[in-house]
Amino acid sequence: MSSKRNNNNYKIALLLLSFFLLIVLFKSYKDNKSAKELQDTLKQETLITQNQLSEILAKYDSVSNLYNNFEESFQDLSSKVTDLKDPKKNVKYKNLAELNKEINQIKDSIKLLKDKLKQIEKLRILIKPEIKTPKITENITLKDAKFEVTNLQVKGVKFLTDNKTPNKVKPIEQIRVCFTVDKNKSISSGEKEFFVQVVNPKNEIVSMEELIFENNATTLKYSKLVKFEYQQQITDVCSYVDLEKNKTVKGRYIVNLYSGTTKISSTIFNYN
């Protein structure tokens, strides 16, 4: 009975010892793994630190070389300035005779240059100066320069001869045409002529005197010749066009403005 109890105790002790060994082995494995990872991490950090130190040393060497170059350049410049301030340091003559010889050579060169200058002065007196004829610029109108007209306005005009005649009954007898000529430096100054053409609702050209303008086989029938002074500036012009009674009807009128045979503006006038 006692022997059996002892065997059980041995088994329990052996089982506990085995369990303890397993724990020790597991902990040892885990510690070895952590140590290896830590060692790898330390190696990587060491490599990174070495690379950073190498870069810092390389940058320091480049800055040091740059500083040395600047220092050498500054010393050279300082020595040159010092030499210029103290001309005695540039003296390369052994004795006074050599210095006098150099001075005489310089004087001879100056004398030759003065003689040559005198000869040139004499030749300049003999040569007649070139007379430049100033170019005369004429105020020429360019062929492609055209008048630009804006603000073309037309209004009917009535003449009241009898106060008893209502204003709305009496027909219009004239058309007032006003417009603005824009500034154009390409067109010469002076008196200019425009042609006003009034077309009634029946497509008839209103012209008291059957006015006609011809240019290069082109015929233009117009209602009024408008003359004005143009000084290459913005110019406002107004004129009155007499209407023919037999052609003055109510409706839509077209008023055209011509420079020569070129139409430069147009507008519509409604006579109701």
Tab-separated table of C-alpha atoms in Angstrom:
chain	number	residue	atom	x	y	z
A	1	MET	CA	0.000	0.000	0.000
A	2	SER	CA	2.767	2.363	0.885
A	3	SER	CA	4.731	1.382	-2.226
A	4	LYS	CA	1.776	2.206	-4.407
A	5	ARG	CA	1.444	5.598	-2.739
A	6	ASN	CA	5.132	6.279	-3.351
A	7	ASN	CA	4.765	5.434	-7.039
A	8	ASN	CA	1.957	7.932	-7.335
A	9	ASN	CA	4.074	10.593	-5.704
A	10	TYR	CA	6.937	9.884	-8.126
A	11	LYS	CA	4.577	10.188	-11.073
A	12	ILE	CA	3.205	13.506	-9.841
A	13	ALA	CA	6.694	14.841	-9.207
A	14	LEU	CA	7.830	13.677	-12.665
A	15	LEU	CA	4.805	15.308	-14.282
A	16	LEU	CA	5.460	18.601	-12.492
A	17	LEU	CA	9.105	18.483	-13.447
A	18	SER	CA	8.204	17.890	-17.097
A	19	PHE	CA	5.749	20.774	-17.059
A	20	PHE	CA	8.369	23.035	-15.475
A	21	LEU	CA	10.911	22.056	-18.137
A	22	LEU	CA	8.409	22.849	-20.875
A	23	ILE	CA	7.815	26.274	-19.382
A	24	VAL	CA	11.558	26.893	-19.127
A	25	LEU	CA	12.131	25.769	-22.734
A	26	PHE	CA	9.283	27.937	-24.073
A	27	LYS	CA	10.509	30.987	-22.184
A	28	SER	CA	14.045	30.373	-23.411
A	29	TYR	CA	12.823	30.112	-27.037
A	30	LYS	CA	10.825	33.291	-26.698
A	31	ASP	CA	13.740	35.154	-25.138
A	32	ASN	CA	16.082	33.982	-27.909
A	33	LYS	CA	13.608	35.133	-30.574
A	34	SER	CA	13.206	38.572	-28.983
A	35	ALA	CA	16.980	38.886	-28.628
A	36	LYS	CA	17.452	38.056	-32.308
A	37	GLU	CA	14.819	40.598	-33.377
A	38	LEU	CA	16.412	43.200	-31.155
A	39	GLN	CA	19.814	42.399	-32.622
A	40	ASP	CA	18.488	42.803	-36.184
A	41	THR	CA	16.872	46.104	-35.252
A	42	LEU	CA	20.110	47.345	-33.728
A	43	LYS	CA	22.028	46.382	-36.870
A	44	GLN	CA	19.580	48.310	-39.088
A	45	GLU	CA	19.728	51.379	-36.854
A	46	THR	CA	23.512	51.170	-36.868
A	47	LEU	CA	23.582	51.092	-40.686
A	48	ILE	CA	21.184	54.050	-40.899
A	49	THR	CA	23.274	56.009	-38.415
A	50	GLN	CA	26.456	55.274	-40.370
A	51	ASN	CA	24.826	56.434	-43.632
A	52	GLN	CA	23.634	59.621	-41.973
A	53	LEU	CA	27.087	60.272	-40.583
A	54	SER	CA	28.604	59.682	-44.029
A	55	GLU	CA	26.190	62.183	-45.599
A	56	ILE	CA	26.948	64.723	-42.868
A	57	LEU	CA	30.697	64.304	-43.394
A	58	ALA	CA	30.305	64.651	-47.171
A	59	LYS	CA	28.260	67.838	-46.764
A	60	TYR	CA	30.781	69.182	-44.304
A	61	ASP	CA	33.636	68.497	-46.752
A	62	SER	CA	31.778	70.265	-49.588
A	63	VAL	CA	31.017	73.284	-47.375
A	64	SER	CA	34.621	73.349	-46.164
A	65	ASN	CA	35.934	73.264	-49.757
A	66	LEU	CA	33.537	76.022	-50.772
A	67	TYR	CA	34.630	78.150	-47.823
A	68	ASN	CA	38.317	77.575	-48.654
A	69	ASN	CA	37.713	78.578	-52.298
A	70	PHE	CA	35.969	81.764	-51.197
A	71	GLU	CA	38.769	82.508	-48.768
A	72	GLU	CA	41.423	82.020	-51.458
A	73	SER	CA	39.476	84.199	-53.908
A	74	PHE	CA	39.061	86.889	-51.278
A	75	GLN	CA	42.776	86.790	-50.463
A	76	ASP	CA	43.678	87.113	-54.157
A	77	LEU	CA	41.291	90.032	-54.550
A	78	SER	CA	42.616	91.663	-51.400
A	79	SER	CA	46.199	91.324	-52.596
A	80	LYS	CA	45.307	92.841	-55.987
A	81	VAL	CA	43.586	95.784	-54.352
A	82	THR	CA	46.585	96.270	-52.115
A	83	ASP	CA	48.899	96.240	-55.132
A	84	LEU	CA	46.789	98.856	-56.842
A	85	LYS	CA	46.812	101.072	-53.773
A	86	ASP	CA	50.572	100.745	-53.434
A	87	PRO	CA	52.107	101.123	-56.952
A	88	LYS	CA	55.596	100.758	-55.512
A	89	LYS	CA	55.036	97.016	-55.210
A	90	ASN	CA	54.535	96.785	-59.012
A	91	VAL	CA	57.894	98.313	-59.810
A	92	LYS	CA	59.903	95.802	-61.854
A	93	TYR	CA	62.743	98.050	-62.897
A	94	LYS	CA	66.238	97.292	-61.684
A	95	ASN	CA	67.462	100.849	-61.811
A	96	LEU	CA	66.512	104.404	-62.724
A	97	ALA	CA	67.918	104.109	-66.269
A	98	GLU	CA	65.405	101.403	-67.198
A	99	LEU	CA	62.570	103.473	-65.780
A	100	ASN	CA	63.636	106.559	-67.764
A	101	LYS	CA	63.884	104.420	-70.899
A	102	GLU	CA	60.271	103.244	-70.440
A	103	ILE	CA	59.095	106.820	-69.862
A	104	ASN	CA	60.812	107.998	-73.068
A	105	GLN	CA	59.166	105.222	-75.065
A	106	ILE	CA	55.754	106.246	-73.757
A	107	LYS	CA	56.463	109.902	-74.622
A	108	ASP	CA	57.473	108.892	-78.179
A	109	SER	CA	54.210	106.962	-78.587
A	110	ILE	CA	52.226	109.961	-77.361
A	111	LYS	CA	54.050	112.237	-79.806
A	112	LEU	CA	53.308	109.923	-82.745
A	113	LEU	CA	49.634	109.838	-81.814
A	114	LYS	CA	49.492	113.629	-81.592
A	115	ASP	CA	51.079	113.987	-85.040
A	116	LYS	CA	48.604	111.531	-86.510
A	117	LEU	CA	45.735	113.427	-84.878
A	118	LYS	CA	46.911	116.700	-86.468
A	119	GLN	CA	46.970	115.073	-89.930
A	120	ILE	CA	43.462	113.756	-89.463
A	121	GLU	CA	42.250	117.204	-88.375
A	122	LYS	CA	43.689	118.742	-91.584
A	123	LEU	CA	41.965	116.116	-93.731
A	124	ARG	CA	38.659	116.742	-91.964
A	125	ILE	CA	38.798	120.444	-92.926
A	126	LEU	CA	39.333	119.565	-96.604
A	127	ILE	CA	36.443	117.069	-96.757
A	128	LYS	CA	33.034	118.676	-97.243
A	129	PRO	CA	30.412	117.492	-94.805
A	130	GLU	CA	27.677	115.298	-96.173
A	131	ILE	CA	24.423	117.195	-96.450
A	132	LYS	CA	21.479	115.035	-95.600
A	133	THR	CA	18.295	116.012	-97.367
A	134	PRO	CA	15.383	115.758	-94.960
A	135	LYS	CA	12.624	113.480	-96.100
A	136	ILE	CA	9.388	115.279	-96.793
A	137	THR	CA	6.472	113.318	-95.461
A	138	GLU	CA	3.283	114.067	-97.303
A	139	ASN	CA	-0.110	113.708	-95.737
A	140	ILE	CA	-1.274	110.977	-98.083
A	141	THR	CA	-4.566	109.214	-97.657
A	142	LEU	CA	-4.108	105.456	-97.742
A	143	LYS	CA	-6.111	103.648	-100.397
A	144	ASP	CA	-7.546	101.220	-97.894
A	145	ALA	CA	-8.305	103.916	-95.292
A	146	LYS	CA	-12.044	104.265	-94.794
A	147	PHE	CA	-14.254	106.530	-92.759
A	148	GLU	CA	-15.928	105.028	-89.733
A	149	VAL	CA	-19.318	106.541	-88.909
A	150	THR	CA	-21.361	105.973	-85.759
A	151	ASN	CA	-24.573	107.282	-84.199
A	152	LEU	CA	-26.452	107.814	-87.477
A	153	GLN	CA	-29.809	109.389	-86.526
A	154	VAL	CA	-32.725	110.524	-88.704
A	155	LYS	CA	-35.706	112.705	-87.750
A	156	GLY	CA	-38.597	114.174	-89.746
A	157	VAL	CA	-39.034	117.952	-89.897
A	158	LYS	CA	-42.312	119.871	-90.381
A	159	PHE	CA	-42.740	123.558	-91.263
A	160	LEU	CA	-45.743	125.329	-89.742
A	161	THR	CA	-46.971	128.221	-91.854
A	162	ASP	CA	-50.518	128.370	-90.411
A	163	ASN	CA	-51.209	128.108	-86.692
A	164	LYS	CA	-54.647	126.709	-87.399
A	165	THR	CA	-53.159	123.677	-89.145
A	166	PRO	CA	-52.697	120.864	-86.641
A	167	ASN	CA	-49.142	119.659	-86.311
A	168	LYS	CA	-50.131	116.013	-86.735
A	169	VAL	CA	-51.908	116.687	-90.033
A	170	LYS	CA	-49.126	118.577	-91.821
A	171	PRO	CA	-46.695	116.205	-93.599
A	172	ILE	CA	-42.920	116.307	-93.100
A	173	GLU	CA	-40.954	118.327	-95.647
A	174	GLN	CA	-37.391	117.534	-94.587
A	175	ILE	CA	-35.353	114.839	-92.917
A	176	ARG	CA	-32.599	115.822	-90.503
A	177	VAL	CA	-29.610	113.477	-90.739
A	178	CYS	CA	-26.949	113.547	-88.020
A	179	PHE	CA	-23.916	111.302	-87.573
A	180	THR	CA	-20.471	111.128	-85.943
A	181	VAL	CA	-17.240	110.603	-87.909
A	182	ASP	CA	-14.635	108.698	-85.896
A	183	LYS	CA	-10.991	109.711	-85.508
A	184	ASN	CA	-8.688	108.262	-88.193
A	185	LYS	CA	-5.042	109.375	-88.610
A	186	SER	CA	-4.807	107.558	-91.955
A	187	ILE	CA	-7.206	110.037	-93.606
A	188	SER	CA	-5.906	113.482	-94.522
A	189	SER	CA	-7.389	116.637	-93.042
A	190	GLY	CA	-9.536	119.000	-95.040
A	191	GLU	CA	-13.001	119.327	-96.541
A	192	LYS	CA	-14.804	116.019	-97.021
A	193	GLU	CA	-17.987	115.031	-98.824
A	194	PHE	CA	-20.598	112.431	-97.965
A	195	PHE	CA	-23.681	111.475	-99.954
A	196	VAL	CA	-27.013	110.968	-98.195
A	197	GLN	CA	-29.446	108.643	-99.946
A	198	VAL	CA	-33.082	108.478	-98.820
A	199	VAL	CA	-35.184	105.541	-100.038
A	200	ASN	CA	-38.964	105.776	-99.464
A	201	PRO	CA	-41.304	102.860	-98.663
A	202	LYS	CA	-41.920	102.376	-102.405
A	203	ASN	CA	-38.188	101.767	-102.921
A	204	GLU	CA	-37.821	105.121	-104.688
A	205	ILE	CA	-34.813	107.379	-104.137
A	206	VAL	CA	-35.939	110.793	-102.944
A	207	SER	CA	-33.979	113.491	-104.808
A	208	MET	CA	-35.275	116.968	-105.485
A	209	GLU	CA	-32.698	117.688	-108.178
A	210	GLU	CA	-32.056	114.160	-109.522
A	211	LEU	CA	-28.540	114.203	-108.061
A	212	ILE	CA	-26.094	111.649	-109.509
A	213	PHE	CA	-22.467	110.835	-108.675
A	214	GLU	CA	-20.298	108.761	-111.022
A	215	ASN	CA	-16.950	107.144	-110.233
A	216	ASN	CA	-15.129	104.354	-112.114
A	217	ALA	CA	-18.174	103.419	-114.172
A	218	THR	CA	-20.279	103.296	-110.989
A	219	THR	CA	-23.317	105.545	-110.730
A	220	LEU	CA	-24.839	106.603	-107.427
A	221	LYS	CA	-28.132	108.434	-107.180
A	222	TYR	CA	-28.347	110.401	-103.945
A	223	SER	CA	-30.581	112.873	-102.106
A	224	LYS	CA	-28.140	115.349	-100.540
A	225	LEU	CA	-24.418	116.204	-100.707
A	226	VAL	CA	-23.022	116.879	-97.214
A	227	LYS	CA	-19.744	118.808	-96.880
A	228	PHE	CA	-17.797	119.159	-93.617
A	229	GLU	CA	-14.313	119.946	-92.302
A	230	TYR	CA	-12.341	116.970	-91.019
A	231	GLN	CA	-9.199	117.428	-88.867
A	232	GLN	CA	-8.467	113.779	-87.991
A	233	GLN	CA	-10.613	114.142	-84.886
A	234	ILE	CA	-14.075	112.960	-83.839
A	235	THR	CA	-16.479	115.152	-85.834
A	236	ASP	CA	-20.250	115.580	-85.439
A	237	VAL	CA	-22.150	116.448	-88.631
A	238	CYS	CA	-25.805	117.344	-89.247
A	239	SER	CA	-27.629	118.150	-92.492
A	240	TYR	CA	-31.195	118.532	-93.790
A	241	VAL	CA	-32.568	116.650	-96.795
A	242	ASP	CA	-35.499	118.165	-98.732
A	243	LEU	CA	-38.246	115.689	-99.631
A	244	GLU	CA	-40.290	115.428	-102.815
A	245	LYS	CA	-43.990	115.739	-102.062
A	246	ASN	CA	-45.022	113.071	-104.541
A	247	LYS	CA	-42.529	110.623	-102.997
A	248	THR	CA	-43.206	111.465	-99.357
A	249	VAL	CA	-45.489	108.732	-98.070
A	250	LYS	CA	-45.961	107.173	-94.691
A	251	GLY	CA	-44.050	104.054	-93.959
A	252	ARG	CA	-40.516	102.758	-93.558
A	253	TYR	CA	-37.658	104.834	-94.996
A	254	ILE	CA	-34.073	103.660	-95.438
A	255	VAL	CA	-31.326	106.293	-95.111
A	256	ASN	CA	-27.894	105.355	-96.495
A	257	LEU	CA	-24.634	107.255	-96.050
A	258	TYR	CA	-21.946	107.001	-98.739
A	259	SER	CA	-18.307	108.052	-98.995
A	260	GLY	CA	-17.865	108.133	-102.736
A	261	THR	CA	-19.619	104.999	-103.971
A	262	THR	CA	-18.866	103.088	-100.727
A	263	LYS	CA	-21.718	102.716	-98.253
A	264	ILE	CA	-20.381	103.450	-94.754
A	265	SER	CA	-23.599	103.502	-92.689
A	266	SER	CA	-27.341	102.896	-92.884
A	267	THR	CA	-30.415	103.291	-90.683
A	268	ILE	CA	-34.219	103.075	-90.784
A	269	PHE	CA	-36.695	105.911	-90.275
A	270	ASN	CA	-40.398	105.212	-89.697
A	271	TYR	CA	-42.778	107.950	-90.802
A	272	ASN	CA	-46.254	107.367	-89.391
